[in-house]
């Protein structure tokens, strides 16, 4: 953001559905169970988390984390390229944080994974942060409703034809 205006916005074909498909393939389960496993287990990011899962014999957590990570590696690579491209536009174009939206932003350790990979602050977007009337919107829905909130704030004449 520069002066409150988004300077770089990137949609990605990598989505929660891509992650669910990877979990389905890696764990040999159907879509409904893969979605459940993805939400329950999330990612194992630190060596301590991975060691604890190994020690406990938690093959499910390890398998899900491996599946999710395999998809997120591509997304992290895409993000690094975009940050590098933007930063090359001039010394005043340095990225200090990344805001992530979408339902998958709620996956356990999602933010920690990207903070580690990008080596910078990564936050879940809250499109309701400056909307007083949105106080009752559950936090789990903030990142999911980013596009809807943005569209709801549009006014006639926002887009120049």
Short mmCIF file of N, CA, C and O in Angstrom, two decimals, residues 30-124:
data_model
loop_
_atom_site.label_atom_id
_atom_site.label_comp_id
_atom_site.label_asym_id
_atom_site.label_seq_id
_atom_site.Cartn_x
_atom_site.Cartn_y
_atom_site.Cartn_z
N UNK A 30 -11.38 -38.78 -0.14
CA UNK A 30 -12.26 -38.01 -1.00
C UNK A 30 -12.19 -36.52 -0.65
O UNK A 30 -11.53 -36.12 0.32
N UNK A 31 -12.87 -35.70 -1.44
CA UNK A 31 -12.80 -34.25 -1.28
C UNK A 31 -13.28 -33.78 0.10
O UNK A 31 -12.64 -32.94 0.73
N UNK A 32 -14.37 -34.34 0.56
CA UNK A 32 -14.93 -33.93 1.85
C UNK A 32 -13.93 -34.20 2.99
O UNK A 32 -13.70 -33.33 3.84
N UNK A 33 -13.34 -35.38 3.00
CA UNK A 33 -12.36 -35.72 4.04
C UNK A 33 -11.06 -34.93 3.88
O UNK A 33 -10.43 -34.56 4.87
N UNK A 34 -10.66 -34.67 2.64
CA UNK A 34 -9.45 -33.88 2.41
C UNK A 34 -9.62 -32.46 2.95
O UNK A 34 -8.71 -31.92 3.59
N UNK A 35 -10.78 -31.88 2.74
CA UNK A 35 -11.07 -30.54 3.25
C UNK A 35 -11.01 -30.53 4.77
O UNK A 35 -10.41 -29.64 5.39
N UNK A 36 -11.59 -31.55 5.37
CA UNK A 36 -11.59 -31.69 6.83
C UNK A 36 -10.16 -31.82 7.36
O UNK A 36 -9.76 -31.16 8.32
N UNK A 37 -9.36 -32.68 6.72
CA UNK A 37 -7.97 -32.90 7.13
C UNK A 37 -7.14 -31.62 6.98
O UNK A 37 -6.30 -31.31 7.84
N UNK A 38 -7.38 -30.90 5.90
CA UNK A 38 -6.64 -29.67 5.63
C UNK A 38 -6.88 -28.65 6.75
O UNK A 38 -5.93 -28.04 7.26
N UNK A 39 -8.12 -28.50 7.16
CA UNK A 39 -8.48 -27.54 8.21
C UNK A 39 -7.98 -28.02 9.57
O UNK A 39 -7.43 -27.24 10.34
N UNK A 40 -8.15 -29.29 9.87
CA UNK A 40 -7.74 -29.84 11.17
C UNK A 40 -6.23 -29.80 11.38
O UNK A 40 -5.76 -29.50 12.47
N UNK A 41 -5.46 -30.12 10.35
CA UNK A 41 -4.02 -30.29 10.50
C UNK A 41 -3.19 -29.09 10.07
O UNK A 41 -2.19 -28.78 10.70
N UNK A 42 -3.58 -28.46 8.99
CA UNK A 42 -2.81 -27.32 8.51
C UNK A 42 -1.39 -27.70 8.16
O UNK A 42 -1.12 -28.77 7.61
N UNK A 43 -0.47 -26.81 8.51
CA UNK A 43 0.94 -26.97 8.16
C UNK A 43 1.79 -27.20 9.40
O UNK A 43 1.52 -26.63 10.45
N UNK A 44 2.82 -27.99 9.22
CA UNK A 44 3.87 -28.12 10.24
C UNK A 44 5.03 -27.28 9.71
O UNK A 44 5.64 -27.64 8.70
N UNK A 45 5.32 -26.17 10.37
CA UNK A 45 6.30 -25.23 9.84
C UNK A 45 7.66 -25.37 10.52
O UNK A 45 8.68 -25.43 9.86
N UNK A 46 7.65 -25.45 11.82
CA UNK A 46 8.92 -25.47 12.56
C UNK A 46 9.46 -26.90 12.68
O UNK A 46 8.69 -27.87 12.66
N UNK A 47 10.75 -27.02 12.85
CA UNK A 47 11.32 -28.36 13.08
C UNK A 47 10.72 -29.03 14.32
O UNK A 47 10.53 -30.24 14.34
N UNK A 48 10.40 -28.23 15.33
CA UNK A 48 9.81 -28.78 16.55
C UNK A 48 8.43 -29.38 16.28
O UNK A 48 8.11 -30.46 16.81
N UNK A 49 7.63 -28.72 15.46
CA UNK A 49 6.31 -29.26 15.12
C UNK A 49 6.45 -30.57 14.34
O UNK A 49 5.72 -31.52 14.59
N UNK A 50 7.37 -30.59 13.42
CA UNK A 50 7.58 -31.80 12.61
C UNK A 50 8.09 -32.94 13.48
O UNK A 50 7.63 -34.07 13.36
N UNK A 51 9.01 -32.63 14.38
CA UNK A 51 9.56 -33.65 15.29
C UNK A 51 8.49 -34.18 16.22
O UNK A 51 8.41 -35.39 16.48
N UNK A 52 7.64 -33.29 16.72
CA UNK A 52 6.56 -33.72 17.61
C UNK A 52 5.59 -34.65 16.89
O UNK A 52 5.16 -35.66 17.44
N UNK A 53 5.27 -34.34 15.64
CA UNK A 53 4.38 -35.19 14.85
C UNK A 53 5.03 -36.55 14.59
O UNK A 53 4.38 -37.59 14.68
N UNK A 54 6.32 -36.53 14.28
CA UNK A 54 7.06 -37.78 14.05
C UNK A 54 7.09 -38.63 15.33
O UNK A 54 6.82 -39.83 15.29
N UNK A 55 7.40 -37.99 16.44
CA UNK A 55 7.49 -38.70 17.73
C UNK A 55 6.15 -39.30 18.13
O UNK A 55 6.10 -40.39 18.70
N UNK A 56 5.08 -38.59 17.81
CA UNK A 56 3.74 -39.06 18.16
C UNK A 56 3.20 -40.05 17.13
O UNK A 56 2.11 -40.60 17.32
N UNK A 57 3.94 -40.26 16.06
CA UNK A 57 3.47 -41.17 15.01
C UNK A 57 2.27 -40.61 14.27
O UNK A 57 1.45 -41.37 13.75
N UNK A 58 2.17 -39.29 14.21
CA UNK A 58 1.02 -38.64 13.58
C UNK A 58 1.26 -38.52 12.07
O UNK A 58 1.59 -37.46 11.55
N UNK A 59 1.06 -39.64 11.40
CA UNK A 59 1.26 -39.69 9.95
C UNK A 59 0.28 -38.80 9.21
O UNK A 59 0.60 -38.27 8.15
N UNK A 60 -0.90 -38.64 9.79
CA UNK A 60 -1.92 -37.80 9.15
C UNK A 60 -1.43 -36.35 9.07
O UNK A 60 -1.48 -35.73 8.01
N UNK A 61 -0.95 -35.80 10.19
CA UNK A 61 -0.47 -34.41 10.20
C UNK A 61 0.71 -34.24 9.25
O UNK A 61 0.80 -33.24 8.52
N UNK A 62 1.61 -35.21 9.23
CA UNK A 62 2.77 -35.14 8.34
C UNK A 62 2.35 -35.21 6.87
O UNK A 62 2.84 -34.43 6.05
N UNK A 63 1.44 -36.11 6.56
CA UNK A 63 0.97 -36.26 5.18
C UNK A 63 0.24 -35.04 4.68
O UNK A 63 0.45 -34.59 3.55
N UNK A 64 -0.62 -34.48 5.53
CA UNK A 64 -1.36 -33.28 5.14
C UNK A 64 -0.40 -32.11 4.96
O UNK A 64 -0.48 -31.38 3.97
N UNK A 65 0.50 -31.95 5.91
CA UNK A 65 1.46 -30.85 5.82
C UNK A 65 2.32 -30.96 4.56
O UNK A 65 2.55 -29.96 3.87
N UNK A 66 2.76 -32.16 4.23
CA UNK A 66 3.55 -32.35 3.01
C UNK A 66 2.75 -31.99 1.76
O UNK A 66 3.27 -31.38 0.83
N UNK A 67 1.48 -32.38 1.74
CA UNK A 67 0.62 -32.08 0.59
C UNK A 67 0.41 -30.57 0.46
O UNK A 67 0.52 -30.01 -0.64
N UNK A 68 0.10 -29.92 1.57
CA UNK A 68 -0.15 -28.48 1.55
C UNK A 68 1.12 -27.75 1.14
O UNK A 68 1.10 -26.84 0.30
N UNK A 69 2.24 -28.13 1.73
CA UNK A 69 3.52 -27.48 1.43
C UNK A 69 3.89 -27.62 -0.04
O UNK A 69 4.43 -26.67 -0.63
N UNK A 70 3.60 -28.77 -0.63
CA UNK A 70 3.94 -28.96 -2.05
C UNK A 70 3.25 -27.93 -2.93
O UNK A 70 3.82 -27.47 -3.92
N UNK A 71 2.04 -27.55 -2.57
CA UNK A 71 1.30 -26.54 -3.34
C UNK A 71 1.80 -25.14 -2.99
O UNK A 71 1.98 -24.29 -3.87
N UNK A 72 2.05 -24.89 -1.72
CA UNK A 72 2.44 -23.55 -1.28
C UNK A 72 3.83 -23.14 -1.75
O UNK A 72 4.11 -21.95 -1.88
N UNK A 73 4.68 -24.12 -2.04
CA UNK A 73 6.01 -23.79 -2.56
C UNK A 73 5.89 -23.00 -3.86
O UNK A 73 6.60 -22.02 -4.08
N UNK A 74 4.98 -23.43 -4.72
CA UNK A 74 4.78 -22.73 -5.99
C UNK A 74 4.22 -21.33 -5.75
O UNK A 74 4.62 -20.38 -6.42
N UNK A 75 3.28 -21.21 -4.83
CA UNK A 75 2.70 -19.91 -4.53
C UNK A 75 3.75 -18.98 -3.93
O UNK A 75 3.84 -17.80 -4.30
N UNK A 76 4.57 -19.48 -3.03
CA UNK A 76 5.63 -18.67 -2.42
C UNK A 76 6.61 -18.20 -3.49
O UNK A 76 7.05 -17.04 -3.48
N UNK A 77 6.95 -19.08 -4.42
CA UNK A 77 7.86 -18.72 -5.51
C UNK A 77 7.26 -17.61 -6.36
O UNK A 77 7.94 -16.65 -6.73
N UNK A 78 5.98 -17.73 -6.67
CA UNK A 78 5.27 -16.71 -7.44
C UNK A 78 5.28 -15.37 -6.70
O UNK A 78 5.49 -14.31 -7.29
N UNK A 79 5.07 -15.42 -5.39
CA UNK A 79 5.05 -14.20 -4.58
C UNK A 79 6.43 -13.55 -4.54
O UNK A 79 6.55 -12.33 -4.64
N UNK A 80 7.49 -14.36 -4.41
CA UNK A 80 8.85 -13.82 -4.39
C UNK A 80 9.17 -13.09 -5.70
O UNK A 80 9.77 -12.02 -5.70
N UNK A 81 8.75 -13.68 -6.82
CA UNK A 81 8.99 -13.05 -8.12
C UNK A 81 8.26 -11.72 -8.23
O UNK A 81 8.80 -10.74 -8.75
N UNK A 82 7.04 -11.67 -7.75
CA UNK A 82 6.25 -10.44 -7.80
C UNK A 82 6.87 -9.36 -6.91
O UNK A 82 6.98 -8.20 -7.32
N UNK A 83 7.31 -9.74 -5.73
CA UNK A 83 7.95 -8.79 -4.81
C UNK A 83 9.24 -8.26 -5.43
O UNK A 83 9.52 -7.06 -5.40
N UNK A 84 10.02 -9.15 -6.03
CA UNK A 84 11.26 -8.74 -6.67
C UNK A 84 10.99 -7.79 -7.84
O UNK A 84 11.66 -6.77 -7.99
N UNK A 85 10.00 -8.11 -8.65
CA UNK A 85 9.64 -7.25 -9.78
C UNK A 85 9.25 -5.86 -9.30
O UNK A 85 9.70 -4.85 -9.83
N UNK A 86 8.40 -5.81 -8.29
CA UNK A 86 7.95 -4.52 -7.76
C UNK A 86 9.12 -3.74 -7.18
O UNK A 86 9.26 -2.54 -7.41
N UNK A 87 9.98 -4.41 -6.44
CA UNK A 87 11.13 -3.75 -5.81
C UNK A 87 12.11 -3.19 -6.83
O UNK A 87 12.81 -2.21 -6.56
N UNK A 88 12.18 -3.78 -8.00
CA UNK A 88 13.08 -3.32 -9.06
C UNK A 88 12.58 -2.04 -9.72
O UNK A 88 13.32 -1.43 -10.51
N UNK A 89 11.38 -1.60 -9.39
CA UNK A 89 10.82 -0.40 -10.01
C UNK A 89 11.41 0.89 -9.43
O UNK A 89 11.15 1.96 -9.93
N UNK A 90 12.19 0.78 -8.36
CA UNK A 90 12.83 1.95 -7.77
C UNK A 90 13.08 1.75 -6.30
O UNK A 90 12.48 0.88 -5.66
N UNK A 91 13.98 2.57 -5.74
CA UNK A 91 14.32 2.43 -4.33
C UNK A 91 13.14 2.69 -3.41
O UNK A 91 13.09 2.18 -2.30
N UNK A 92 12.21 3.50 -3.86
CA UNK A 92 11.03 3.80 -3.04
C UNK A 92 9.98 2.69 -3.12
O UNK A 92 8.94 2.76 -2.50
N UNK A 93 10.26 1.66 -3.87
CA UNK A 93 9.32 0.55 -4.07
C UNK A 93 9.77 -0.69 -3.33
O UNK A 93 10.03 -1.72 -3.92
N UNK A 94 9.86 -0.60 -2.03
CA UNK A 94 10.26 -1.74 -1.22
C UNK A 94 9.03 -2.32 -0.52
O UNK A 94 8.20 -1.58 -0.01
N UNK A 95 8.93 -3.62 -0.49
CA UNK A 95 7.80 -4.30 0.14
C UNK A 95 8.21 -4.66 1.57
O UNK A 95 9.24 -5.29 1.79
N UNK A 96 7.38 -4.24 2.52
CA UNK A 96 7.69 -4.52 3.92
C UNK A 96 6.73 -5.54 4.54
O UNK A 96 7.01 -6.10 5.59
N UNK A 97 5.60 -5.76 3.88
CA UNK A 97 4.65 -6.76 4.37
C UNK A 97 3.75 -7.23 3.24
O UNK A 97 3.59 -6.54 2.24
N UNK A 98 3.17 -8.39 3.45
CA UNK A 98 2.26 -8.99 2.48
C UNK A 98 0.94 -9.26 3.19
O UNK A 98 0.93 -9.76 4.32
N UNK A 99 -0.15 -8.91 2.52
CA UNK A 99 -1.49 -9.20 3.04
C UNK A 99 -2.08 -10.33 2.22
O UNK A 99 -2.07 -10.28 0.99
N UNK A 100 -2.59 -11.34 2.91
CA UNK A 100 -3.13 -12.51 2.23
C UNK A 100 -4.63 -12.59 2.51
O UNK A 100 -5.08 -12.35 3.64
N UNK A 101 -5.38 -12.92 1.47
CA UNK A 101 -6.83 -13.08 1.64
C UNK A 101 -7.25 -14.42 1.07
O UNK A 101 -6.47 -15.15 0.49
N UNK A 102 -8.52 -14.73 1.24
CA UNK A 102 -9.07 -15.99 0.77
C UNK A 102 -9.28 -16.95 1.93
O UNK A 102 -8.66 -16.79 3.00
N UNK A 103 -10.12 -17.90 1.74
CA UNK A 103 -10.45 -18.84 2.81
C UNK A 103 -9.27 -19.64 3.32
O UNK A 103 -9.19 -19.97 4.50
N UNK A 104 -8.31 -19.92 2.45
CA UNK A 104 -7.16 -20.71 2.87
C UNK A 104 -6.24 -19.94 3.81
O UNK A 104 -5.39 -20.54 4.46
N UNK A 105 -6.39 -18.64 3.88
CA UNK A 105 -5.57 -17.84 4.81
C UNK A 105 -5.84 -18.24 6.26
O UNK A 105 -5.07 -17.90 7.15
N UNK A 106 -6.92 -18.99 6.49
CA UNK A 106 -7.25 -19.45 7.84
C UNK A 106 -6.63 -20.80 8.18
O UNK A 106 -6.78 -21.28 9.30
N UNK A 107 -5.93 -21.42 7.24
CA UNK A 107 -5.29 -22.70 7.51
C UNK A 107 -4.21 -22.50 8.57
O UNK A 107 -3.43 -21.54 8.49
N UNK A 108 -4.17 -23.42 9.52
CA UNK A 108 -3.19 -23.35 10.61
C UNK A 108 -1.76 -23.22 10.07
O UNK A 108 -1.35 -23.99 9.21
N UNK A 109 -1.05 -22.24 10.58
CA UNK A 109 0.34 -21.95 10.24
C UNK A 109 0.56 -21.42 8.82
O UNK A 109 1.70 -21.34 8.36
N UNK A 110 -0.49 -21.06 8.14
CA UNK A 110 -0.40 -20.50 6.78
C UNK A 110 0.46 -19.24 6.79
O UNK A 110 1.39 -19.10 6.00
N UNK A 111 0.16 -18.31 7.72
CA UNK A 111 0.91 -17.06 7.78
C UNK A 111 2.37 -17.31 8.18
O UNK A 111 3.28 -16.71 7.61
N UNK A 112 2.58 -18.20 9.14
CA UNK A 112 3.94 -18.51 9.58
C UNK A 112 4.76 -19.09 8.42
O UNK A 112 5.95 -18.77 8.27
N UNK A 113 4.15 -19.92 7.61
CA UNK A 113 4.84 -20.50 6.46
C UNK A 113 5.33 -19.39 5.51
O UNK A 113 6.49 -19.38 5.11
N UNK A 114 4.43 -18.48 5.16
CA UNK A 114 4.80 -17.43 4.23
C UNK A 114 5.78 -16.43 4.84
O UNK A 114 6.64 -15.90 4.14
N UNK A 115 5.67 -16.17 6.13
CA UNK A 115 6.64 -15.29 6.79
C UNK A 115 8.04 -15.89 6.68
O UNK A 115 9.01 -15.19 6.40
N UNK A 116 8.12 -17.19 6.89
CA UNK A 116 9.41 -17.88 6.80
C UNK A 116 9.93 -17.87 5.36
O UNK A 116 11.09 -17.56 5.11
N UNK A 117 9.08 -18.17 4.41
CA UNK A 117 9.50 -18.25 3.00
C UNK A 117 9.85 -16.88 2.41
O UNK A 117 10.77 -16.77 1.61
N UNK A 118 9.09 -15.85 2.78
CA UNK A 118 9.28 -14.53 2.20
C UNK A 118 10.20 -13.65 3.04
O UNK A 118 10.60 -12.57 2.60
N UNK A 119 10.47 -14.09 4.26
CA UNK A 119 11.32 -13.35 5.18
C UNK A 119 10.80 -11.92 5.41
O UNK A 119 11.57 -10.96 5.34
N UNK A 120 9.52 -11.82 5.63
CA UNK A 120 8.90 -10.53 5.95
C UNK A 120 7.56 -10.76 6.64
O UNK A 120 7.08 -11.89 6.72
N UNK A 121 6.98 -9.70 7.12
CA UNK A 121 5.69 -9.77 7.81
C UNK A 121 4.60 -10.18 6.81
O UNK A 121 4.50 -9.60 5.72
N UNK A 122 3.81 -11.15 7.20
CA UNK A 122 2.67 -11.59 6.39
C UNK A 122 1.46 -11.57 7.31
O UNK A 122 1.48 -12.13 8.40
N UNK A 123 0.41 -10.88 6.86
CA UNK A 123 -0.79 -10.74 7.67
C UNK A 123 -2.01 -11.18 6.89
O UNK A 123 -2.05 -11.09 5.66
N UNK A 124 -3.02 -11.60 7.61
CA UNK A 124 -4.31 -11.94 7.03
C UNK A 124 -5.04 -10.61 6.80
O UNK A 124 -5.15 -9.79 7.70
#
